[in-house]
Short mmCIF file of C-alpha atoms in Angstrom, two decimals:
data_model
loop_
_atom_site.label_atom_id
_atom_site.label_comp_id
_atom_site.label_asym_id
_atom_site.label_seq_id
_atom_site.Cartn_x
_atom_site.Cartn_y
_atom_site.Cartn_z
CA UNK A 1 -14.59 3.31 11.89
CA UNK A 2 -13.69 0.54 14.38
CA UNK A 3 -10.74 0.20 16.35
CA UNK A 4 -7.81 -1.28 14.71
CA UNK A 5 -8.65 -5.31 14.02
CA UNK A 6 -4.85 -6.41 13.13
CA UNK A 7 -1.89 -5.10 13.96
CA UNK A 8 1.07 -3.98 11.80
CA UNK A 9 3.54 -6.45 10.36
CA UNK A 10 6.65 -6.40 9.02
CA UNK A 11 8.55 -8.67 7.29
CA UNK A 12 10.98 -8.60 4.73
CA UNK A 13 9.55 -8.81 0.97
CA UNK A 14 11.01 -11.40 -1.04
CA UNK A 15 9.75 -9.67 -4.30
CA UNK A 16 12.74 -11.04 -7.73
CA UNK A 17 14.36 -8.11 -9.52
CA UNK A 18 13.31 -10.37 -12.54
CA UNK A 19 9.51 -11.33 -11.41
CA UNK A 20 6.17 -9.73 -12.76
CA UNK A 21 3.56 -7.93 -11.29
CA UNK A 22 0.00 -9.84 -12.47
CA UNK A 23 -2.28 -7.34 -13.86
CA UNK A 24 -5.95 -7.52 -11.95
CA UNK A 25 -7.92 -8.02 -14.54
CA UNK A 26 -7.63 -8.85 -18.93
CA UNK A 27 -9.22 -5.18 -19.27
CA UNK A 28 -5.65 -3.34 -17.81
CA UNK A 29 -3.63 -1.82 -20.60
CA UNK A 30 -1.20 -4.08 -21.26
CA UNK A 31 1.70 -0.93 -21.13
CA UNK A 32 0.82 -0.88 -17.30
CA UNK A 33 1.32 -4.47 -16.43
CA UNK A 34 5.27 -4.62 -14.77
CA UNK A 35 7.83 -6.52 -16.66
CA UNK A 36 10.90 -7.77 -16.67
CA UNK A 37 13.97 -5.89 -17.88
CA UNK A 38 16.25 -7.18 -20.57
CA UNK A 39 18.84 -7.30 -18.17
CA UNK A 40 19.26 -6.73 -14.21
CA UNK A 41 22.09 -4.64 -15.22
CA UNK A 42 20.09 -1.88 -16.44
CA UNK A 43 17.23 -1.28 -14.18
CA UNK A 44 19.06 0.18 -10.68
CA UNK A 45 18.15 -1.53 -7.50
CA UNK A 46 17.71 1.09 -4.93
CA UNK A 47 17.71 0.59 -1.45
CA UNK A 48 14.80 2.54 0.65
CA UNK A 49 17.63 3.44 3.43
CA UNK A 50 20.05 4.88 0.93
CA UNK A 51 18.10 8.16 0.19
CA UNK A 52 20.10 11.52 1.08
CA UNK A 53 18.64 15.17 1.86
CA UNK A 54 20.83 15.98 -1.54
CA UNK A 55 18.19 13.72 -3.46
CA UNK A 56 21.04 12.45 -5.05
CA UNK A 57 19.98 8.81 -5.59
CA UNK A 58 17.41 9.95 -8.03
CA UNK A 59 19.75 10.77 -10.30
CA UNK A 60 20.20 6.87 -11.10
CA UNK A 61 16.48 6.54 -12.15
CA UNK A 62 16.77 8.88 -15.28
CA UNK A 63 17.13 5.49 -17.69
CA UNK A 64 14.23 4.49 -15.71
CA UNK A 65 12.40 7.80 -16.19
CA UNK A 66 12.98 7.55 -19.89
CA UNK A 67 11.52 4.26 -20.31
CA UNK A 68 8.30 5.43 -18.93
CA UNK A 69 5.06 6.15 -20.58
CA UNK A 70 2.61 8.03 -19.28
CA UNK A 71 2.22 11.03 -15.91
CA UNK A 72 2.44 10.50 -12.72
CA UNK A 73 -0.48 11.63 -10.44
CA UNK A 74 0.05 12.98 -6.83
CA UNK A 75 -3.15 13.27 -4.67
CA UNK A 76 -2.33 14.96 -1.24
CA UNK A 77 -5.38 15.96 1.16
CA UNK A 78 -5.15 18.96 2.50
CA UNK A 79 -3.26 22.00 4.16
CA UNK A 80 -5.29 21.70 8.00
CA UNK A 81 -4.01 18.36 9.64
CA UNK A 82 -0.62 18.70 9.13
CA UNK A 83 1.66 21.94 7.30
CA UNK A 84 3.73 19.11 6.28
CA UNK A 85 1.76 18.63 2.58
CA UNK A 86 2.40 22.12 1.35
CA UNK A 87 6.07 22.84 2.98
CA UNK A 88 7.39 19.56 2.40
CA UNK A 89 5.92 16.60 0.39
CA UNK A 90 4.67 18.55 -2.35
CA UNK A 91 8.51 20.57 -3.13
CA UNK A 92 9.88 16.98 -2.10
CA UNK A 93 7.99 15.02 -4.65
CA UNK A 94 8.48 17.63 -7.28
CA UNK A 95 12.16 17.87 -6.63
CA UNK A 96 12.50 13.82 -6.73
CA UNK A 97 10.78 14.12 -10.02
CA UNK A 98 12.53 16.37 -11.63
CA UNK A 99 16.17 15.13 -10.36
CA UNK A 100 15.01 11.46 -11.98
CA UNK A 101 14.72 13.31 -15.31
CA UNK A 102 10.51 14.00 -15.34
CA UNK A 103 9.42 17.47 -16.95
CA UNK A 104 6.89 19.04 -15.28
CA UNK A 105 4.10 17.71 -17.56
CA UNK A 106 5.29 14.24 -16.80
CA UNK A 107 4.05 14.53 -13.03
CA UNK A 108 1.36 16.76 -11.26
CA UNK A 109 0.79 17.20 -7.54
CA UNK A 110 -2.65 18.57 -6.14
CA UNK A 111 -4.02 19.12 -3.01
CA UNK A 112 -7.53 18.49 -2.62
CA UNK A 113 -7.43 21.15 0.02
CA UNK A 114 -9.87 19.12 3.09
CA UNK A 115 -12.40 17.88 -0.02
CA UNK A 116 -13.09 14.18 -0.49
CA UNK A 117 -14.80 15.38 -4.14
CA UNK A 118 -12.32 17.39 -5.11
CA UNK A 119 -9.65 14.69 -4.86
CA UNK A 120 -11.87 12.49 -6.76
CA UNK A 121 -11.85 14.92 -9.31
CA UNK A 122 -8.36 15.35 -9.53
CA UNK A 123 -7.76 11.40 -9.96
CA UNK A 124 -10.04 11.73 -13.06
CA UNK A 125 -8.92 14.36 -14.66
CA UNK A 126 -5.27 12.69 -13.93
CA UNK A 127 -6.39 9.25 -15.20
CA UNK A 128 -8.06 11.54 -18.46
CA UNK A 129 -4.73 13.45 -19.20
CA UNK A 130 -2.98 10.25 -19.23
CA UNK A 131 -1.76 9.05 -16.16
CA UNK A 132 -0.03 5.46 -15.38
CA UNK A 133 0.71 5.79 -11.52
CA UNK A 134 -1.38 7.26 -8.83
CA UNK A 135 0.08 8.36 -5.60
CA UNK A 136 -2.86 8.83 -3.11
CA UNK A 137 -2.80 10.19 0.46
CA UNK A 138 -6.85 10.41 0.97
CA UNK A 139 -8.98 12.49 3.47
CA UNK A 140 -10.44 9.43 4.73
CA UNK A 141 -10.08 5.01 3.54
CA UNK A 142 -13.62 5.15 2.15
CA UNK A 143 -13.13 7.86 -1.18
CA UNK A 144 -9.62 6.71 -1.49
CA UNK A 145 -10.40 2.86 -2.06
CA UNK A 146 -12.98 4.11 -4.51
CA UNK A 147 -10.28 6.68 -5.74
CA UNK A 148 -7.76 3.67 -6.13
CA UNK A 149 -10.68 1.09 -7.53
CA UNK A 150 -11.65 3.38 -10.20
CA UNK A 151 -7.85 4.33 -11.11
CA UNK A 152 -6.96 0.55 -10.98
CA UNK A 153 -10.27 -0.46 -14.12
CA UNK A 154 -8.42 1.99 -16.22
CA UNK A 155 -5.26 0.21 -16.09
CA UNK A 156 -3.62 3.06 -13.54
CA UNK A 157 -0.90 1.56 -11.45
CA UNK A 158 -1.79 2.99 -6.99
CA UNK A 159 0.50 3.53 -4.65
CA UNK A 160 -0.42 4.39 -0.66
CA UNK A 161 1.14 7.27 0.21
CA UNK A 162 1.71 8.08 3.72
CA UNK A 163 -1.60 6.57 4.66
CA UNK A 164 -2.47 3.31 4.28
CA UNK A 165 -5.86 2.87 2.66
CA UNK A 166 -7.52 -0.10 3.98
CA UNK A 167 -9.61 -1.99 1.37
CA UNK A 168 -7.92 -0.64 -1.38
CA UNK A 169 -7.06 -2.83 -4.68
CA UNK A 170 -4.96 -5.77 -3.39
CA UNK A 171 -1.73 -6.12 -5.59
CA UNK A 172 -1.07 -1.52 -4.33
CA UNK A 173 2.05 -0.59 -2.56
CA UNK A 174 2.05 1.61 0.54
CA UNK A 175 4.82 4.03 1.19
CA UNK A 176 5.78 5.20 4.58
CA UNK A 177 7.38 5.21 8.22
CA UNK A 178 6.77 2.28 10.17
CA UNK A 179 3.52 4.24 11.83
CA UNK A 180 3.58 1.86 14.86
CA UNK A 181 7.40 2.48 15.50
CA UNK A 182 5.91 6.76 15.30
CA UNK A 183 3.45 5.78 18.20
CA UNK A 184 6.38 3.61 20.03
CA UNK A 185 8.41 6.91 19.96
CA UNK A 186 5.67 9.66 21.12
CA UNK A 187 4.91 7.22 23.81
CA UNK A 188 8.28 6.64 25.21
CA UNK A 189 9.11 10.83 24.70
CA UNK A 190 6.14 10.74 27.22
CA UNK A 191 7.72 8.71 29.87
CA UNK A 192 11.15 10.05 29.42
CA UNK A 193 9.30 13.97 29.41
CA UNK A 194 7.86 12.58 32.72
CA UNK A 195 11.02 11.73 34.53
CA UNK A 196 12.99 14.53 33.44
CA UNK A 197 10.31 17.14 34.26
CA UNK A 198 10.33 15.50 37.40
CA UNK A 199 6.11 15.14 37.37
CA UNK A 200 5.05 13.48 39.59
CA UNK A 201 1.98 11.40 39.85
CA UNK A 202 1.56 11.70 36.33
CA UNK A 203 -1.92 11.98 35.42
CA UNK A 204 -2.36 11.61 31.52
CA UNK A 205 -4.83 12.29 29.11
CA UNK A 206 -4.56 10.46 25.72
CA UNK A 207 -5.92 12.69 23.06
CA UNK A 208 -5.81 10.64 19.49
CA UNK A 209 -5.19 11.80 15.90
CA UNK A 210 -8.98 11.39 13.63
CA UNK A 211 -9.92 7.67 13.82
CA UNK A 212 -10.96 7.49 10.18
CA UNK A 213 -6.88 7.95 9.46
CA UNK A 214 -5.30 4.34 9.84
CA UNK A 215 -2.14 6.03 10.96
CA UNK A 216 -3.43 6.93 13.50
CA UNK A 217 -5.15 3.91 14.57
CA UNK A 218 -1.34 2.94 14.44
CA UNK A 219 0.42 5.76 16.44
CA UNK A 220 -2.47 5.00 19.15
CA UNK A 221 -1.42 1.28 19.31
CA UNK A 222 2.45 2.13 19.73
CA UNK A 223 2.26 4.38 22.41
CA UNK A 224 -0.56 2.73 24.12
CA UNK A 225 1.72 -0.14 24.11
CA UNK A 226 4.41 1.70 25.70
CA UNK A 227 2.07 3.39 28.25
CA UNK A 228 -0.30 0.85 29.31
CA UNK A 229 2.19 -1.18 31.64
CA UNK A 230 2.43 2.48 33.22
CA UNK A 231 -1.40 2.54 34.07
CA UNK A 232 -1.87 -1.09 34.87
CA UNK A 233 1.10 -0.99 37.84
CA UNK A 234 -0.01 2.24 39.21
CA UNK A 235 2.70 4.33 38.43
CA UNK A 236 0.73 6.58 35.79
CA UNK A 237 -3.56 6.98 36.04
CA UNK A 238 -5.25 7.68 32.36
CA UNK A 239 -7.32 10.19 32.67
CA UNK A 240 -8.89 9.72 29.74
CA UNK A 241 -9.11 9.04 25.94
CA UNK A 242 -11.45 11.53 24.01
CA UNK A 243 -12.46 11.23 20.28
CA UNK A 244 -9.89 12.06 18.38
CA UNK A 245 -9.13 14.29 15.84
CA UNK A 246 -6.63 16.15 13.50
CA UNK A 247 -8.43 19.51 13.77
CA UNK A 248 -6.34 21.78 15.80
CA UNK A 249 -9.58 24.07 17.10
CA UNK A 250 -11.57 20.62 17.80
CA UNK A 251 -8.64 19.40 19.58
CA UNK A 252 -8.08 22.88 21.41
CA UNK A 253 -11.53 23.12 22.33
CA UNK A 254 -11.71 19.09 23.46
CA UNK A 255 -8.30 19.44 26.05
CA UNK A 256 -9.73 22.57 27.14
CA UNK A 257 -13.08 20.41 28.27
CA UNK A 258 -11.27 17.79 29.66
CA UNK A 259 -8.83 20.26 31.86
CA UNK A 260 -12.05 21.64 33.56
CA UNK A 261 -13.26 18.47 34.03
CA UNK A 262 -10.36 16.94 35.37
CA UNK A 263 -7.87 20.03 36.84
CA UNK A 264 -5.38 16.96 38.12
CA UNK A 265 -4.15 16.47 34.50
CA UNK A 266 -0.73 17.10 34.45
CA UNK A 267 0.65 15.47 30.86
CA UNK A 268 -0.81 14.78 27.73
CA UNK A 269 -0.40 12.66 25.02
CA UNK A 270 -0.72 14.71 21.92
CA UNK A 271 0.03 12.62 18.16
CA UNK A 272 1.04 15.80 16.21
CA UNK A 273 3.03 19.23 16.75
CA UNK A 274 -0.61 20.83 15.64
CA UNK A 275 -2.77 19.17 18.02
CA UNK A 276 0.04 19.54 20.54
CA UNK A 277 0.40 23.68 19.76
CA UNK A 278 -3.77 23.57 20.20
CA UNK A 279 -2.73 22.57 23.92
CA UNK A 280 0.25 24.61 24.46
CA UNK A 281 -1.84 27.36 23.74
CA UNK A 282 -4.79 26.43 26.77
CA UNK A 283 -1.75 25.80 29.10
CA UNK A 284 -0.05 29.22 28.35
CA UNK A 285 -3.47 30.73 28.79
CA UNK A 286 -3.84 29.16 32.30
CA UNK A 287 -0.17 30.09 32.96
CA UNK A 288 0.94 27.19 33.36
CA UNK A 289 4.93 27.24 33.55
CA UNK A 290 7.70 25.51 30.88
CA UNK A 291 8.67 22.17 31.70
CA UNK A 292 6.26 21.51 34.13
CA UNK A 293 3.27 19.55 31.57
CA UNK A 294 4.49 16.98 29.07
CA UNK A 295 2.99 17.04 25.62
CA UNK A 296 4.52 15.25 22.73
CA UNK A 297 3.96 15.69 18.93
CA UNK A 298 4.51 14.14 15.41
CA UNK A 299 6.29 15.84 12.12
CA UNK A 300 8.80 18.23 13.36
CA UNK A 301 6.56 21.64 12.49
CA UNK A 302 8.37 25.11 12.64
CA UNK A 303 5.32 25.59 15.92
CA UNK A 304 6.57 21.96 17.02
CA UNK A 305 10.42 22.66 17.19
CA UNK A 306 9.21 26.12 18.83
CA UNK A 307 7.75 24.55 21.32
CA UNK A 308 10.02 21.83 22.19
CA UNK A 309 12.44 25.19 22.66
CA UNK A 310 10.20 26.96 24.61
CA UNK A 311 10.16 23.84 27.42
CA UNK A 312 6.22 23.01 26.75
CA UNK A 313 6.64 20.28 24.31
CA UNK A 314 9.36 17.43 24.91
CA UNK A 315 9.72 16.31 21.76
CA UNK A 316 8.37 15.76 18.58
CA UNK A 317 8.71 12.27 15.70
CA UNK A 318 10.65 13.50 13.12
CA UNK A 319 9.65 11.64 9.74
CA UNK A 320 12.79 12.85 6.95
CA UNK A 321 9.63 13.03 4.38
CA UNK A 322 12.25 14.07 1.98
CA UNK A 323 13.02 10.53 2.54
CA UNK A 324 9.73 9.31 2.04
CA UNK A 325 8.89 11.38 -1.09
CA UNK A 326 12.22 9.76 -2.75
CA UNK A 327 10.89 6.34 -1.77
CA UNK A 328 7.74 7.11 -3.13
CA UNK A 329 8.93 8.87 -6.90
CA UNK A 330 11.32 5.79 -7.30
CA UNK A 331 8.53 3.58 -6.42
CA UNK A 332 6.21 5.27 -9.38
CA UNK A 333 8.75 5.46 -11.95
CA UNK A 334 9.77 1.70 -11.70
CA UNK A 335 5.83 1.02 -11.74
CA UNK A 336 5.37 3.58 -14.77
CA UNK A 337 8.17 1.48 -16.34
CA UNK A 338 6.64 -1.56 -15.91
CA UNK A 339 9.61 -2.74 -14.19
CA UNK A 340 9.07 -4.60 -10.88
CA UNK A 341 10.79 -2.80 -8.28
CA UNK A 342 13.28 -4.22 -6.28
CA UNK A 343 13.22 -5.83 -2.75
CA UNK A 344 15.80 -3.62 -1.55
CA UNK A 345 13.14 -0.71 -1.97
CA UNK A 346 9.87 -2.30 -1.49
CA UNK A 347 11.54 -3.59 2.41
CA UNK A 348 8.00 -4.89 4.59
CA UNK A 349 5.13 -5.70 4.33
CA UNK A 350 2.46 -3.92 6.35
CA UNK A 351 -1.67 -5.54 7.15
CA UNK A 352 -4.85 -4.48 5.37
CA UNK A 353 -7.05 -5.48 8.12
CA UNK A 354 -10.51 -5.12 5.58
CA UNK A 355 -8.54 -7.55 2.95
CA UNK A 356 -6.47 -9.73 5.11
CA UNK A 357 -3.53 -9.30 3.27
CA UNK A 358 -0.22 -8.31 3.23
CA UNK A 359 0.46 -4.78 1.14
CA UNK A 360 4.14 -4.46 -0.37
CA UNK A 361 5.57 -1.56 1.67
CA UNK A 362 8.51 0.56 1.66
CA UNK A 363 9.39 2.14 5.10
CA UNK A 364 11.89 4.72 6.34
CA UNK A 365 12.94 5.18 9.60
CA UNK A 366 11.45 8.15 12.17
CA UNK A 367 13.74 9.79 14.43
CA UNK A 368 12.42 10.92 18.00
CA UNK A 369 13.81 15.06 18.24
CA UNK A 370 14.43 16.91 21.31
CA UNK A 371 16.52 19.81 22.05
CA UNK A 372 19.58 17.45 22.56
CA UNK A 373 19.61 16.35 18.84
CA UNK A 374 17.31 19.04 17.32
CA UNK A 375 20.43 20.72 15.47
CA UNK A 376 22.37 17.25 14.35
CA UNK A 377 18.41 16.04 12.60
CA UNK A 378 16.37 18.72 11.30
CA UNK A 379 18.62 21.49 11.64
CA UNK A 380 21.51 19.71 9.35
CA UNK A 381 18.94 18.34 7.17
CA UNK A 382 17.64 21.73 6.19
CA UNK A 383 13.86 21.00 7.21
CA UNK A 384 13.82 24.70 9.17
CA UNK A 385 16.02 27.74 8.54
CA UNK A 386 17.40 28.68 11.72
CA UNK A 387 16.61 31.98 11.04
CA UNK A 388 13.48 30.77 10.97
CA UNK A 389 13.37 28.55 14.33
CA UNK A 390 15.34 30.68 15.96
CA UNK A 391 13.83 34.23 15.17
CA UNK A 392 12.90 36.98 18.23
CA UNK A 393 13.10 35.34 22.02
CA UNK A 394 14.21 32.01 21.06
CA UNK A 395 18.05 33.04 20.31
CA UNK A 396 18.91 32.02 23.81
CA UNK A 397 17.07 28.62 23.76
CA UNK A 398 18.66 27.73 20.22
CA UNK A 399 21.61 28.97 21.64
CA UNK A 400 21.69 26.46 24.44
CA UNK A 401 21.03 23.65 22.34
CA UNK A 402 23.88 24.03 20.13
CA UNK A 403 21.62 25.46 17.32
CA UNK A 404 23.72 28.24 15.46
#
């Protein structure tokens, strides 16, 4: 795909409480097409900042949940570019669920496990057993528009999730972190990583996240944006910007290429803890020391947090995706009411750059983690055990950083 040909805006949705959603086309079943509630008074209006780690907001969507008709359809992509699919959206999206009030055979969540066919699979055999709403996080924009498309002739409300997927069916909603805002966030952690490590005559590679993802034709242009006033004075040199990828091993193998080629690299760019860890791993092979070679990352991982511990990673973008999952359930069970949701959830609007057009969003807000606020974020919020973060030679670090 081509670089990114618009950028990211956001703007406040001015979407009524009261107003419809116009079904695409006279073939949609009419049970699909949004409506109006009898009264404001009995359809909650939900703001996309109020969600809590107890998931206690979803308790207000049970009327909601009851009105529905039909299952709701989760489509995540696989268990490779990110552990965040199997240890936190899918128990997130289930628990959301099932606090609003949906049995189990009222919602399904697959993983499609790195296969664009076996996704499409599980969207029809979804859309056969029934299903109203469709939330789809696709291996790549190409077999998740058709995904969407398909889902959309049969009358299936879609809903972006996590990814935006570019050229999908105009009147979807999208359902994420403000991805640009992500990029802002790794970028800055670089600078500030820079200065505190005391590196100087920083020498950066950028290494990318797969350019088929739109996020991360998103994290690229927020922390580009913070870095290229760096490279343009002087005060940083880029190195380079291989192709980019979300395979760990491909992104092992390309930094270990580009550290032969260029042995003055002293700081890296890295857009996830897993491509980051794929580093840290070449750099503790060459024995090179903690705290010496920025690299950032992206989803607060168990290896992530590690790492940010053990002095080789400065931080890491902490998306709350028990947030997000919330977001997105109450999203699908206003749609699978036919109720139009309110402009208190649905907050921005973000660009298709194939249709032109704005998308209805709903965004939560990232949070950049180091070891200064590692134990007041994802430490209070439950994302990691300590036991678990803190197991074997890391007592000391966790210790130090107020982690108990």
């Amino acid at each position: 795909m081509g670089g990114l040909s618009g950028r990211l805006t956001v703007c406040f949705v001015t979407l009524a409480v009261a107003g419809t959603l116009t079904a695409c086309s006279s073939s949609k079943s009419p049970s699909n097409t949004a409506r109006s509630p009898a009264s404001s008074a009995a359809v909650p209006s939900l703001d996309a900042g109020a969600f809590t780690a107890d998931f206690s907001l979803m308790k207000q969507l049970t009327g909601l949940a009851s009105q529905g008709k039909g299952m709701i359809g989760v489509l995540l992509p696989d268990t490779t570019t990110s552990a965040r699919y199997v240890t936190y959206d899918a128990p997130y999206l289930t628990q959301a669920f099932q606090t609003a009030g949906l049995s189990s055979s009222q919602f399904k969540v697959d993983n499609a496990q790195g296969s664009a066919s076996t996704m499409q699979q599980q969207a029809e055999a979804d859309i056969t057993a029934g299903a109203s709403v469709l939330l789809v996080d696709p291996l790549d924009v190409g077999s998740g528009a058709a995904i969407e498309s398909n889902a959309e002739s049969k009358g299936v409300k879609v809903i972006d999730y996590d990814r935006l997927v570019t050229g999908g069916p105009a009147d979807r909603f999208y359902v994420s972190f403000d991805n640009v805002k992500v990029g802002q966030l790794i970028g800055q952690g670089e600078v500030d990583c820079i200065s505190a490590w005391n590196v100087s005559k920083p020498n950066i590679l950028i290494m990318d996240g797969d350019p088929t993802d739109n996020n991360a034709k998103l994290f690229a242009q927020g922390y580009n944006g913070v870095l290229d006033p760096k490279f343009k004075d002087g005060s940083y040199v880029k190195v380079g910007e291989p192709a980019g990828t979300w395979d760990p091993p491909t992104a092992e193998t390309t930094f270990e290429q580009q550290f032969t080629a260029h042995p003055n690299i002293n700081a890296v760019v890295t857009p996830n803890d897993d491509n980051a860890n794929a580093v840290i791993s070449v750099l503790q092979k060459d024995q090179i020391p903690a705290k010496t070679f920025p690299t950032t990352g992206q989803d607060a991982s168990p290896s992530g947090l590690q790492n940010i511990l053990k002095g080789y990673q400065c931080g890491t973008v902490y998306k709350p995706i028990y947030l997000e999952a919330q977001a997105a359930a109450a999203l699908a069970l206003y749609l699978r009411a036919g109720v139009t949701p309110p402009s208190t959830l649905v907050n921005a609007t973000t660009q298709d750059t194939t249709l032109s057009k704005d998308i209805a969003s709903v965004y939560t807000t990232p949070i950049w983690v180091t070891t200064e606020n590692m134990a007041d974020t994802v430490v209070k919020d439950g994302a990691i055990k300590v036991a678990d973060l803190c197991a074997g030679p890391l007592a000391s670090a966790c210790q130090a950083a107020g982690i108990s």
